[in-house]
Short mmCIF file of C-alpha atoms (C1' of nucleotides) in Angstrom, two decimals:
data_model
loop_
_atom_site.label_atom_id
_atom_site.label_comp_id
_atom_site.label_asym_id
_atom_site.label_seq_id
_atom_site.Cartn_x
_atom_site.Cartn_y
_atom_site.Cartn_z
CA UNK A 1 -11.51 -55.95 -16.98
CA UNK A 2 -11.09 -54.81 -13.45
CA UNK A 3 -11.42 -51.05 -12.95
CA UNK A 4 -8.31 -50.59 -10.87
CA UNK A 5 -6.14 -52.91 -12.97
CA UNK A 6 -4.28 -50.27 -14.97
CA UNK A 7 -3.58 -48.25 -11.85
CA UNK A 8 -2.32 -51.26 -9.93
CA UNK A 9 -0.24 -52.29 -12.89
CA UNK A 10 1.34 -48.87 -13.04
CA UNK A 11 1.97 -48.63 -9.29
CA UNK A 12 3.44 -52.12 -9.27
CA UNK A 13 6.15 -50.98 -11.62
CA UNK A 14 7.57 -48.98 -8.75
CA UNK A 15 6.78 -50.96 -5.64
CA UNK A 16 4.79 -54.18 -5.11
CA UNK A 17 1.15 -53.61 -4.31
CA UNK A 18 -0.24 -56.16 -1.87
CA UNK A 19 -3.55 -57.93 -2.31
CA UNK A 20 -4.91 -56.01 0.65
CA UNK A 21 -3.96 -52.69 -0.92
CA UNK A 22 -5.45 -53.76 -4.21
CA UNK A 23 -8.64 -54.60 -2.39
CA UNK A 24 -8.61 -51.24 -0.65
CA UNK A 25 -8.34 -49.51 -3.99
CA UNK A 26 -11.09 -51.61 -5.49
CA UNK A 27 -13.41 -50.77 -2.61
CA UNK A 28 -12.63 -47.10 -2.98
CA UNK A 29 -14.29 -46.86 -6.36
CA UNK A 30 -17.80 -45.50 -6.02
CA UNK A 31 -18.90 -45.87 -9.62
CA UNK A 32 -17.71 -46.04 -13.18
CA UNK A 33 -18.97 -44.27 -16.26
CA UNK A 34 -18.17 -43.75 -19.91
CA UNK A 35 -17.84 -40.22 -21.28
CA UNK A 36 -17.61 -38.99 -24.86
CA UNK A 37 -14.67 -37.21 -26.35
CA UNK A 38 -14.42 -33.46 -25.70
CA UNK A 39 -16.52 -33.60 -22.56
CA UNK A 40 -15.17 -31.95 -19.42
CA UNK A 41 -14.30 -34.45 -16.70
CA UNK A 42 -13.40 -31.82 -14.14
CA UNK A 43 -14.25 -28.17 -14.51
CA UNK A 44 -11.78 -25.40 -13.92
CA UNK A 45 -12.47 -23.65 -10.65
CA UNK A 46 -14.58 -26.48 -9.24
CA UNK A 47 -14.09 -28.09 -5.85
CA UNK A 48 -14.44 -31.82 -6.48
CA UNK A 49 -15.49 -34.10 -3.65
CA UNK A 50 -14.14 -37.13 -5.42
CA UNK A 51 -11.14 -37.90 -7.56
CA UNK A 52 -11.24 -39.45 -11.00
CA UNK A 53 -9.35 -42.51 -12.11
CA UNK A 54 -8.90 -42.92 -15.85
CA UNK A 55 -9.61 -46.55 -16.73
CA UNK A 56 -9.37 -46.26 -20.51
CA UNK A 57 -8.96 -43.53 -23.10
CA UNK A 58 -6.99 -40.29 -23.12
CA UNK A 59 -7.63 -37.16 -21.07
CA UNK A 60 -5.88 -33.83 -20.76
CA UNK A 61 -5.48 -31.05 -18.24
CA UNK A 62 -5.72 -27.63 -19.78
CA UNK A 63 -5.74 -23.96 -19.01
CA UNK A 64 -6.71 -20.94 -21.09
CA UNK A 65 -5.06 -17.55 -21.23
CA UNK A 66 -6.81 -14.23 -21.73
CA UNK A 67 -6.54 -14.15 -25.51
CA UNK A 68 -8.33 -17.49 -25.68
CA UNK A 69 -5.38 -19.68 -26.49
CA UNK A 70 -5.07 -22.96 -24.67
CA UNK A 71 -2.17 -24.72 -23.01
CA UNK A 72 -2.45 -28.41 -22.32
CA UNK A 73 -0.65 -29.23 -19.08
CA UNK A 74 -0.68 -33.01 -19.11
CA UNK A 75 -1.89 -35.89 -21.22
CA UNK A 76 -3.26 -38.74 -19.16
CA UNK A 77 -3.53 -42.38 -20.12
CA UNK A 78 -5.25 -45.42 -18.65
CA UNK A 79 -4.21 -46.02 -15.06
CA UNK A 80 -3.67 -42.35 -14.25
CA UNK A 81 -5.39 -40.76 -11.30
CA UNK A 82 -6.15 -37.63 -13.24
CA UNK A 83 -7.15 -35.35 -10.40
CA UNK A 84 -5.79 -37.05 -7.35
CA UNK A 85 -4.50 -33.63 -6.33
CA UNK A 86 -8.05 -32.33 -6.01
CA UNK A 87 -8.14 -34.40 -2.81
CA UNK A 88 -5.81 -31.91 -1.15
CA UNK A 89 -6.00 -28.77 -3.26
CA UNK A 90 -8.91 -26.52 -2.46
CA UNK A 91 -9.92 -25.64 -5.95
CA UNK A 92 -9.07 -26.84 -9.45
CA UNK A 93 -6.76 -24.29 -11.06
CA UNK A 94 -7.29 -25.96 -14.45
CA UNK A 95 -9.81 -28.15 -16.23
CA UNK A 96 -9.61 -31.74 -17.44
CA UNK A 97 -11.40 -33.04 -20.50
CA UNK A 98 -11.70 -36.33 -22.35
CA UNK A 99 -9.57 -36.35 -25.51
CA UNK A 100 -11.27 -39.57 -26.62
CA UNK A 101 -14.09 -41.69 -25.33
CA UNK A 102 -13.06 -42.48 -21.78
CA UNK A 103 -14.00 -44.85 -19.01
CA UNK A 104 -13.56 -43.17 -15.67
CA UNK A 105 -14.04 -44.28 -12.08
CA UNK A 106 -14.95 -41.97 -9.23
CA UNK A 107 -13.14 -42.26 -5.88
CA UNK A 108 -14.68 -40.19 -3.07
CA UNK A 109 -12.24 -38.10 -1.13
CA UNK A 110 -13.36 -39.78 2.10
CA UNK A 111 -11.98 -43.05 0.78
CA UNK A 112 -8.68 -41.35 0.03
CA UNK A 113 -8.62 -39.84 3.51
CA UNK A 114 -9.13 -43.33 4.94
CA UNK A 115 -6.22 -44.59 2.89
CA UNK A 116 -3.97 -41.88 4.32
CA UNK A 117 -5.14 -42.81 7.82
CA UNK A 118 -4.62 -46.52 7.60
CA UNK A 119 -2.39 -47.48 4.70
CA UNK A 120 0.90 -45.60 4.77
CA UNK A 121 2.58 -47.59 2.02
CA UNK A 122 -0.31 -47.14 -0.35
CA UNK A 123 -0.44 -43.48 0.59
CA UNK A 124 3.21 -43.10 -0.33
CA UNK A 125 2.58 -44.79 -3.66
CA UNK A 126 -0.26 -42.44 -4.45
CA UNK A 127 1.85 -39.50 -3.36
CA UNK A 128 4.62 -40.84 -5.57
CA UNK A 129 2.33 -40.94 -8.55
CA UNK A 130 1.64 -37.21 -8.13
CA UNK A 131 5.38 -36.63 -7.84
CA UNK A 132 5.90 -38.39 -11.13
CA UNK A 133 3.26 -36.19 -12.70
CA UNK A 134 5.35 -33.28 -11.50
CA UNK A 135 8.52 -34.82 -12.94
CA UNK A 136 6.77 -35.11 -16.30
CA UNK A 137 5.76 -31.48 -16.00
CA UNK A 138 9.38 -30.53 -15.40
CA UNK A 139 10.43 -32.32 -18.58
CA UNK A 140 7.77 -30.44 -20.51
CA UNK A 141 9.08 -27.23 -19.04
CA UNK A 142 12.65 -27.98 -20.06
CA UNK A 143 11.40 -28.69 -23.56
CA UNK A 144 9.38 -25.50 -23.81
CA UNK A 145 12.16 -23.38 -22.48
CA UNK A 146 15.21 -24.85 -24.07
CA UNK A 147 14.49 -27.36 -26.82
CA UNK A 148 13.65 -27.04 -30.48
CA UNK A 149 10.13 -27.70 -31.68
CA UNK A 150 11.12 -31.01 -33.26
CA UNK A 151 12.94 -32.21 -30.14
CA UNK A 152 9.96 -31.32 -28.00
CA UNK A 153 7.55 -33.19 -30.23
CA UNK A 154 9.88 -36.20 -30.31
CA UNK A 155 10.18 -36.12 -26.54
CA UNK A 156 6.45 -36.23 -26.01
CA UNK A 157 6.17 -39.19 -28.34
CA UNK A 158 8.92 -40.97 -26.42
CA UNK A 159 7.16 -40.22 -23.15
CA UNK A 160 3.84 -41.54 -24.39
CA UNK A 161 5.43 -44.67 -25.77
CA UNK A 162 6.97 -45.53 -22.42
CA UNK A 163 3.96 -44.60 -20.32
CA UNK A 164 1.60 -46.54 -22.56
CA UNK A 165 3.84 -49.59 -22.58
CA UNK A 166 3.61 -49.73 -18.78
CA UNK A 167 -0.12 -50.32 -19.02
CA UNK A 168 0.19 -52.61 -22.01
CA UNK A 169 -1.13 -50.25 -24.65
CA UNK A 170 1.79 -50.45 -27.07
CA UNK A 171 2.88 -53.14 -29.48
CA UNK A 172 6.41 -52.94 -30.78
CA UNK A 173 6.75 -49.19 -30.35
CA UNK A 174 3.41 -48.42 -31.90
CA UNK A 175 0.26 -47.24 -30.20
CA UNK A 176 -3.19 -45.84 -30.87
CA UNK A 177 -3.34 -42.14 -30.24
CA UNK A 178 -6.75 -40.57 -30.86
CA UNK A 179 -5.50 -37.02 -30.48
CA UNK A 180 -5.44 -34.28 -33.09
CA UNK A 181 -2.35 -32.32 -34.02
CA UNK A 182 -4.08 -29.26 -32.69
CA UNK A 183 -4.25 -30.86 -29.24
CA UNK A 184 -0.67 -32.01 -29.59
CA UNK A 185 0.42 -28.50 -30.52
CA UNK A 186 -1.40 -27.07 -27.50
CA UNK A 187 0.50 -29.56 -25.36
CA UNK A 188 3.82 -28.42 -26.73
CA UNK A 189 3.02 -24.73 -26.61
CA UNK A 190 3.37 -24.21 -30.34
CA UNK A 191 1.11 -23.48 -33.27
CA UNK A 192 -0.62 -26.19 -35.25
CA UNK A 193 1.17 -25.13 -38.41
CA UNK A 194 4.57 -25.30 -36.88
CA UNK A 195 3.89 -28.65 -35.28
CA UNK A 196 2.77 -30.01 -38.62
CA UNK A 197 6.06 -28.95 -40.19
CA UNK A 198 8.05 -30.40 -37.31
CA UNK A 199 6.23 -33.70 -37.66
CA UNK A 200 7.00 -33.66 -41.38
CA UNK A 201 10.67 -33.26 -40.60
CA UNK A 202 10.75 -36.12 -38.13
CA UNK A 203 8.77 -38.28 -40.52
CA UNK A 204 11.13 -37.58 -43.39
CA UNK A 205 14.02 -38.55 -41.14
CA UNK A 206 12.38 -41.94 -40.79
CA UNK A 207 11.99 -41.67 -37.04
CA UNK A 208 8.29 -42.36 -36.83
CA UNK A 209 5.00 -42.12 -38.61
CA UNK A 210 1.67 -40.78 -37.43
CA UNK A 211 -1.35 -41.68 -39.47
CA UNK A 212 -4.98 -42.02 -38.71
CA UNK A 213 -4.72 -41.85 -34.91
CA UNK A 214 -1.84 -44.26 -34.73
CA UNK A 215 1.80 -43.52 -33.97
CA UNK A 216 4.44 -45.95 -35.09
CA UNK A 217 8.02 -45.45 -34.04
CA UNK A 218 10.48 -46.65 -36.65
CA UNK A 219 13.77 -45.71 -35.04
CA UNK A 220 13.34 -45.75 -31.30
CA UNK A 221 16.97 -45.14 -30.54
CA UNK A 222 17.49 -42.17 -32.82
CA UNK A 223 14.17 -40.71 -31.72
CA UNK A 224 15.24 -40.79 -28.09
CA UNK A 225 18.57 -39.29 -28.99
CA UNK A 226 17.08 -36.40 -30.90
CA UNK A 227 14.59 -35.78 -28.10
CA UNK A 228 17.26 -36.07 -25.41
CA UNK A 229 14.87 -38.51 -23.80
CA UNK A 230 16.00 -40.30 -20.65
CA UNK A 231 13.19 -42.28 -19.01
CA UNK A 232 14.74 -42.05 -15.55
CA UNK A 233 12.27 -39.37 -14.54
CA UNK A 234 9.37 -41.76 -14.98
CA UNK A 235 10.71 -43.84 -12.11
CA UNK A 236 9.98 -47.16 -13.70
CA UNK A 237 13.10 -49.06 -12.71
CA UNK A 238 12.46 -51.93 -10.33
CA UNK A 239 13.31 -51.78 -6.68
CA UNK A 240 11.55 -51.58 -3.33
CA UNK A 241 11.47 -48.49 -1.24
CA UNK B 1 15.01 -18.34 14.96
CA UNK B 2 13.62 -21.80 15.01
CA UNK B 3 14.64 -23.95 12.04
CA UNK B 4 11.19 -25.22 11.18
CA UNK B 5 9.47 -21.88 11.70
CA UNK B 6 9.17 -20.80 8.07
CA UNK B 7 7.87 -24.23 7.07
CA UNK B 8 5.31 -24.30 9.86
CA UNK B 9 4.29 -20.78 9.01
CA UNK B 10 3.75 -21.75 5.41
CA UNK B 11 1.86 -24.95 6.20
CA UNK B 12 -0.33 -23.12 8.70
CA UNK B 13 -1.61 -20.89 5.94
CA UNK B 14 -3.46 -23.93 4.61
CA UNK B 15 -4.38 -25.97 7.66
CA UNK B 16 -3.56 -25.51 11.35
CA UNK B 17 -0.43 -27.33 12.47
CA UNK B 18 -0.71 -28.69 16.00
CA UNK B 19 2.00 -28.34 18.61
CA UNK B 20 2.58 -32.08 18.41
CA UNK B 21 3.11 -31.90 14.66
CA UNK B 22 5.41 -28.95 15.05
CA UNK B 23 7.40 -30.94 17.57
CA UNK B 24 7.55 -33.90 15.19
CA UNK B 25 8.95 -31.67 12.49
CA UNK B 26 11.47 -30.12 14.83
CA UNK B 27 12.69 -33.54 15.92
CA UNK B 28 13.01 -34.61 12.31
CA UNK B 29 15.81 -32.18 11.61
CA UNK B 30 19.16 -33.92 11.84
CA UNK B 31 21.37 -30.90 11.37
CA UNK B 32 21.58 -27.44 9.92
CA UNK B 33 24.28 -25.83 7.85
CA UNK B 34 25.02 -22.69 5.89
CA UNK B 35 26.10 -22.94 2.26
CA UNK B 36 27.49 -20.30 -0.06
CA UNK B 37 25.83 -19.05 -3.20
CA UNK B 38 26.28 -21.17 -6.33
CA UNK B 39 26.97 -24.37 -4.42
CA UNK B 40 25.00 -27.47 -5.32
CA UNK B 41 22.62 -28.55 -2.58
CA UNK B 42 21.48 -31.69 -4.35
CA UNK B 43 23.29 -33.14 -7.34
CA UNK B 44 21.51 -34.24 -10.47
CA UNK B 45 21.38 -38.02 -10.66
CA UNK B 46 22.05 -38.52 -6.96
CA UNK B 47 19.97 -40.67 -4.62
CA UNK B 48 19.62 -38.60 -1.47
CA UNK B 49 18.96 -40.33 1.86
CA UNK B 50 17.68 -37.15 3.39
CA UNK B 51 15.59 -34.23 2.25
CA UNK B 52 16.56 -30.61 2.51
CA UNK B 53 14.54 -27.87 4.11
CA UNK B 54 15.42 -24.33 3.09
CA UNK B 55 15.50 -22.17 6.21
CA UNK B 56 16.74 -18.96 4.63
CA UNK B 57 17.99 -17.77 1.25
CA UNK B 58 17.02 -18.68 -2.28
CA UNK B 59 17.59 -21.96 -4.10
CA UNK B 60 16.71 -23.25 -7.55
CA UNK B 61 16.11 -26.54 -9.29
CA UNK B 62 17.70 -26.73 -12.68
CA UNK B 63 18.32 -28.99 -15.61
CA UNK B 64 20.69 -28.72 -18.55
CA UNK B 65 20.07 -29.66 -22.16
CA UNK B 66 22.64 -31.06 -24.57
CA UNK B 67 23.80 -27.73 -25.98
CA UNK B 68 24.67 -26.59 -22.48
CA UNK B 69 21.79 -24.24 -21.91
CA UNK B 70 20.05 -24.33 -18.57
CA UNK B 71 16.41 -24.32 -17.57
CA UNK B 72 15.52 -23.39 -14.03
CA UNK B 73 12.51 -25.42 -12.92
CA UNK B 74 11.64 -23.78 -9.65
CA UNK B 75 12.80 -21.00 -7.37
CA UNK B 76 12.59 -21.88 -3.71
CA UNK B 77 12.29 -19.55 -0.78
CA UNK B 78 12.56 -19.94 2.99
CA UNK B 79 10.17 -22.57 4.31
CA UNK B 80 10.27 -24.70 1.18
CA UNK B 81 11.11 -28.36 1.41
CA UNK B 82 13.25 -28.20 -1.69
CA UNK B 83 13.67 -31.90 -2.37
CA UNK B 84 10.91 -33.49 -0.39
CA UNK B 85 10.20 -35.54 -3.49
CA UNK B 86 13.58 -37.24 -3.21
CA UNK B 87 11.98 -39.15 -0.34
CA UNK B 88 9.89 -41.11 -2.82
CA UNK B 89 11.60 -40.66 -6.17
CA UNK B 90 14.43 -43.05 -6.79
CA UNK B 91 16.86 -40.63 -8.33
CA UNK B 92 17.11 -36.87 -8.75
CA UNK B 93 16.23 -36.00 -12.33
CA UNK B 94 17.55 -32.46 -11.80
CA UNK B 95 19.95 -30.60 -9.54
CA UNK B 96 19.34 -27.94 -6.89
CA UNK B 97 21.76 -25.14 -6.10
CA UNK B 98 21.91 -22.20 -3.75
CA UNK B 99 21.16 -18.93 -5.54
CA UNK B 100 22.31 -16.99 -2.50
CA UNK B 101 23.87 -17.89 0.82
CA UNK B 102 21.43 -20.38 2.28
CA UNK B 103 20.69 -21.98 5.60
CA UNK B 104 19.46 -25.50 5.08
CA UNK B 105 18.31 -28.27 7.40
CA UNK B 106 18.63 -31.97 6.65
CA UNK B 107 15.71 -34.30 7.33
CA UNK B 108 16.57 -38.01 7.04
CA UNK B 109 14.15 -40.03 4.95
CA UNK B 110 13.57 -42.37 7.89
CA UNK B 111 12.02 -39.47 9.79
CA UNK B 112 9.74 -38.75 6.85
CA UNK B 113 8.78 -42.43 6.67
CA UNK B 114 7.85 -42.29 10.34
CA UNK B 115 5.69 -39.26 9.70
CA UNK B 116 3.80 -41.12 6.98
CA UNK B 117 3.33 -44.05 9.35
CA UNK B 118 2.06 -42.14 12.34
CA UNK B 119 0.90 -38.67 11.38
CA UNK B 120 -1.65 -38.74 8.58
CA UNK B 121 -2.62 -35.09 8.78
CA UNK B 122 0.97 -33.92 8.68
CA UNK B 123 1.61 -36.35 5.84
CA UNK B 124 -1.23 -34.82 3.87
CA UNK B 125 0.17 -31.35 4.48
CA UNK B 126 3.58 -32.35 3.22
CA UNK B 127 1.99 -34.06 0.23
CA UNK B 128 0.00 -30.90 -0.36
CA UNK B 129 3.14 -28.81 -0.40
CA UNK B 130 4.49 -30.96 -3.24
CA UNK B 131 1.17 -30.55 -5.04
CA UNK B 132 1.49 -26.80 -4.78
CA UNK B 133 4.98 -27.02 -6.23
CA UNK B 134 3.36 -28.83 -9.14
CA UNK B 135 0.68 -26.14 -9.43
CA UNK B 136 3.41 -23.52 -9.64
CA UNK B 137 5.08 -25.58 -12.33
CA UNK B 138 1.84 -25.63 -14.30
CA UNK B 139 1.65 -21.86 -14.16
CA UNK B 140 5.19 -21.62 -15.45
CA UNK B 141 4.25 -23.98 -18.25
CA UNK B 142 1.25 -21.89 -19.24
CA UNK B 143 3.48 -18.85 -19.32
CA UNK B 144 6.17 -20.48 -21.42
CA UNK B 145 3.67 -21.87 -23.85
CA UNK B 146 1.17 -19.12 -24.22
CA UNK B 147 2.23 -15.81 -22.68
CA UNK B 148 4.42 -12.98 -23.84
CA UNK B 149 7.86 -12.51 -22.36
CA UNK B 150 6.75 -9.48 -20.37
CA UNK B 151 3.68 -11.22 -18.98
CA UNK B 152 5.79 -14.19 -17.94
CA UNK B 153 8.31 -12.02 -16.15
CA UNK B 154 5.53 -10.09 -14.44
CA UNK B 155 3.87 -13.34 -13.38
CA UNK B 156 7.00 -14.66 -11.72
CA UNK B 157 7.41 -11.43 -9.81
CA UNK B 158 3.79 -11.68 -8.65
CA UNK B 159 4.34 -15.27 -7.60
CA UNK B 160 7.46 -14.42 -5.62
CA UNK B 161 5.79 -11.48 -3.94
CA UNK B 162 2.96 -13.67 -2.67
CA UNK B 163 5.12 -16.60 -1.66
CA UNK B 164 7.59 -14.40 0.15
CA UNK B 165 4.84 -12.54 1.97
CA UNK B 166 3.62 -15.84 3.41
CA UNK B 167 6.90 -16.27 5.24
CA UNK B 168 7.17 -12.60 6.13
CA UNK B 169 9.89 -11.64 3.69
CA UNK B 170 8.12 -8.74 1.99
CA UNK B 171 7.39 -5.23 3.14
CA UNK B 172 4.75 -3.33 1.23
CA UNK B 173 5.19 -5.23 -1.99
CA UNK B 174 8.95 -5.03 -1.95
CA UNK B 175 11.43 -7.78 -1.24
CA UNK B 176 15.11 -8.64 -1.41
CA UNK B 177 15.91 -10.82 -4.36
CA UNK B 178 19.59 -11.77 -4.65
CA UNK B 179 19.18 -13.34 -8.07
CA UNK B 180 20.75 -12.24 -11.35
CA UNK B 181 18.79 -11.52 -14.48
CA UNK B 182 20.61 -14.41 -16.08
CA UNK B 183 19.09 -16.76 -13.51
CA UNK B 184 15.74 -15.10 -13.93
CA UNK B 185 15.95 -15.52 -17.69
CA UNK B 186 16.81 -19.21 -17.27
CA UNK B 187 13.71 -19.55 -15.13
CA UNK B 188 11.52 -18.02 -17.79
CA UNK B 189 13.08 -19.92 -20.66
CA UNK B 190 14.30 -16.83 -22.48
CA UNK B 191 17.59 -15.12 -23.21
CA UNK B 192 19.21 -12.68 -20.86
CA UNK B 193 19.06 -9.93 -23.46
CA UNK B 194 15.40 -10.37 -24.09
CA UNK B 195 14.59 -10.48 -20.39
CA UNK B 196 16.50 -7.27 -19.89
CA UNK B 197 14.41 -5.56 -22.54
CA UNK B 198 11.18 -6.95 -21.09
CA UNK B 199 12.13 -5.68 -17.66
CA UNK B 200 12.84 -2.26 -19.19
CA UNK B 201 9.35 -2.22 -20.65
CA UNK B 202 7.67 -3.13 -17.38
CA UNK B 203 9.81 -0.62 -15.57
CA UNK B 204 8.91 2.16 -17.95
CA UNK B 205 5.26 1.31 -17.47
CA UNK B 206 5.78 2.09 -13.81
CA UNK B 207 4.79 -1.40 -12.66
CA UNK B 208 7.87 -2.19 -10.61
CA UNK B 209 11.53 -1.52 -10.21
CA UNK B 210 14.40 -3.93 -9.75
CA UNK B 211 17.64 -2.51 -8.52
CA UNK B 212 20.56 -3.90 -6.60
CA UNK B 213 18.94 -7.19 -5.61
CA UNK B 214 15.71 -5.64 -4.54
CA UNK B 215 12.35 -5.73 -6.28
CA UNK B 216 9.82 -3.07 -5.50
CA UNK B 217 6.33 -3.33 -6.92
CA UNK B 218 4.80 0.06 -7.65
CA UNK B 219 1.48 -0.95 -9.15
CA UNK B 220 0.48 -4.31 -7.73
CA UNK B 221 -2.92 -4.34 -9.34
CA UNK B 222 -1.81 -3.52 -12.89
CA UNK B 223 1.10 -5.90 -12.56
CA UNK B 224 -1.22 -8.76 -11.69
CA UNK B 225 -3.50 -7.81 -14.51
CA UNK B 226 -0.76 -7.76 -17.11
CA UNK B 227 0.59 -11.06 -15.81
CA UNK B 228 -2.87 -12.64 -15.65
CA UNK B 229 -1.92 -13.56 -12.13
CA UNK B 230 -4.53 -15.27 -9.96
CA UNK B 231 -3.08 -16.51 -6.66
CA UNK B 232 -5.70 -19.25 -6.29
CA UNK B 233 -3.22 -21.89 -7.38
CA UNK B 234 -1.02 -21.17 -4.38
CA UNK B 235 -3.79 -22.46 -2.11
CA UNK B 236 -3.34 -19.82 0.50
CA UNK B 237 -6.95 -19.12 1.34
CA UNK B 238 -7.95 -20.07 4.86
CA UNK B 239 -10.03 -23.08 5.69
CA UNK B 240 -9.63 -26.50 7.28
CA UNK B 241 -9.58 -29.69 5.31
"C1'" DC C 1 41.80 2.52 -9.14
"C1'" DG C 2 41.79 -1.35 -12.14
"C1'" DT C 3 39.06 -5.43 -12.82
"C1'" DT C 4 35.19 -8.12 -12.69
"C1'" DT C 5 30.37 -8.90 -12.76
"C1'" DA C 6 25.88 -7.46 -14.05
"C1'" DC C 7 23.14 -5.13 -16.98
"C1'" DT C 8 21.99 -2.38 -21.22
"C1'" DT C 9 21.79 -1.30 -26.01
"C1'" DG C 10 22.30 -2.05 -31.09
"C1'" DA C 11 21.98 -4.81 -35.17
"C1'" DA C 12 21.37 -8.82 -37.87
"C1'" DT C 13 19.63 -13.41 -38.08
"C1'" DG C 14 16.21 -16.81 -37.64
"C1'" DC C 15 12.63 -19.46 -35.51
"C1'" DT C 16 7.82 -19.42 -34.93
"C1'" DC C 17 3.53 -17.21 -35.72
"C1'" DT C 18 -0.51 -15.80 -38.36
"C1'" DC C 19 -3.07 -15.58 -42.45
"C1'" DA C 20 -4.65 -18.04 -46.18
"C1'" DA C 21 -5.31 -21.36 -49.50
"C1'" DC C 22 -5.48 -26.08 -50.49
"C1'" DC C 23 -5.88 -31.13 -49.99
"C1'" DA C 24 -7.58 -35.55 -48.13
"C1'" DG C 25 -10.46 -38.57 -45.61
"C1'" DC C 26 -14.94 -39.53 -43.84
"C1'" DG C 27 -19.62 -39.34 -42.75
"C1'" DT C 28 -24.12 -37.94 -44.24
"C1'" DG C 29 -27.88 -37.18 -47.15
"C1'" DG C 30 -30.03 -36.90 -51.55
"C1'" DC D 1 -23.74 -44.65 -54.65
"C1'" DC D 2 -21.85 -40.35 -55.25
"C1'" DA D 3 -21.58 -35.45 -54.03
"C1'" DC D 4 -21.23 -32.32 -50.49
"C1'" DG D 5 -19.51 -30.54 -46.33
"C1'" DC D 6 -16.83 -31.03 -42.35
"C1'" DT D 7 -12.77 -31.97 -39.84
"C1'" DG D 8 -7.99 -32.49 -39.79
"C1'" DG D 9 -3.75 -31.88 -41.91
"C1'" DT D 10 -0.38 -29.63 -45.36
"C1'" DT D 11 1.87 -25.95 -47.74
"C1'" DG D 12 3.20 -21.08 -48.94
"C1'" DA D 13 4.35 -16.41 -47.73
"C1'" DG D 14 5.02 -12.47 -44.95
"C1'" DA D 15 5.36 -10.50 -40.33
"C1'" DG D 16 7.13 -10.37 -35.76
"C1'" DC D 17 9.09 -11.90 -31.62
"C1'" DA D 18 13.22 -13.70 -29.63
"C1'" DT D 19 17.96 -15.06 -30.34
"C1'" DT D 20 22.88 -14.36 -30.90
"C1'" DC D 21 26.80 -11.57 -31.49
"C1'" DA D 22 28.95 -7.57 -30.08
"C1'" DA D 23 29.99 -3.44 -27.89
"C1'" DG D 24 29.37 -0.39 -24.19
"C1'" DT D 25 28.11 1.22 -19.34
"C1'" DA D 26 27.94 1.06 -14.44
"C1'" DA D 27 28.16 -0.58 -10.06
"C1'" DA D 28 30.81 -3.76 -6.91
"C1'" DC D 29 35.09 -5.66 -5.35
"C1'" DG D 30 39.74 -6.23 -3.98
#
DNA sequence: CGTTTACTTGAATGCTCTCAACCAGCGTGG
DNA sequence: CCACGCTGGTTGAGAGCATTCAAGTAAACG
């Protein structure tokens, strides 16, 4: 499989990517490597000179507070440019680690600078992808501030289902999800115990099941309703801009 | 005062803005207007054809959940491009309203498109400013998920103090802040009552005071410590890129 | 001055947390 | 091949933080 395929597939959902642009992206990749689960991809406080494209697997941004607890800030899937922002930000204010075995591609910042110099449309699409990351962050914030634990958990499952379907990693509202409940709880800003109970509730309502690293959504419509999930913010509708 | 001054001042803190770029920005402004407090600047669900630059006053992004409660997603100050992302996002997934009387300038999306076509460095700076908005959002998320109410409140005050100082709106760690505690509570994802008590605590510790729309920080160092505030994420250090 | 808005304070409820024990797969080694 | 140990998940119980309801105060406004 082509390294930039998932990214191109994702970007194409918003605006057509030309063959030239695809070629530009392909030539921007310096090298590819496979990393084990739980390994840091980008260290907190570092100043990367290249950005990392996630080709396969799951990765997460995280931050720790003084008492040692962790908050996960984003869950990334194949096709995500996990630290595209390191191109412009001086220093990583959080770390990124592999939640599962991951294939990642490195894109030197010089290549990105060249893209911004010569390929305005592609630049806008990359910019857009960081804006969508921010939109996702806003949804997480709304959940943390104003939604119940169960609704928050349901919302994240809805989000993952849609984002994974874009890159072809779902089959009939089911997908592999090699993430522990502890990691999930850290994403939602709640304790493992409370997440477990919330999951139980949703399970007993027949909305979905989560067993052995696989999530299967039984009632997609009721799940979205309970989560107050509206995929508009993911900007996946068709249309040129 | 020049309309684009606060923006240029803010951008210059990260990378020098040339006279040409400044001129480009100035020519991008279609018109300026003054709006009253509590008026919507950008409606949720709308598809703006221009972006809004906040010249003076305070504005906030917000979102409502089904039960009617509100979550404020960002507080914007003079110099912020409050809906720059509407340039690339199809539809506003949240609204923006004026927290106080505001002066705003409209920048048509065509002007922004021209900037991305012809001014790569300026484009990167605008992109960067959206990345910093996202970094701020991440800090809010960490607070909501993993910090105490008091620490969260303290952190937001630290953040505002630094951001306002960049555009010259502080004087010795004190600044005007025409925002109610209800709005502040909605920003922090907590109830008005609980915020009030948290503020009492911080006040009684002698960290700051908040009276009649003015916040005065008494002990900047202990306040930062309690908040676990590290301004790195605001990317204000000097240095070209 | 009376009224409104903003904030404060009290009390009861309840959601979420921590502590702790327990269970279930799964891989490893005897 | 089975037992052990480890990781991940579940369940119970008590504590605590945050919420809501409600009443009260004080400054701002007309």
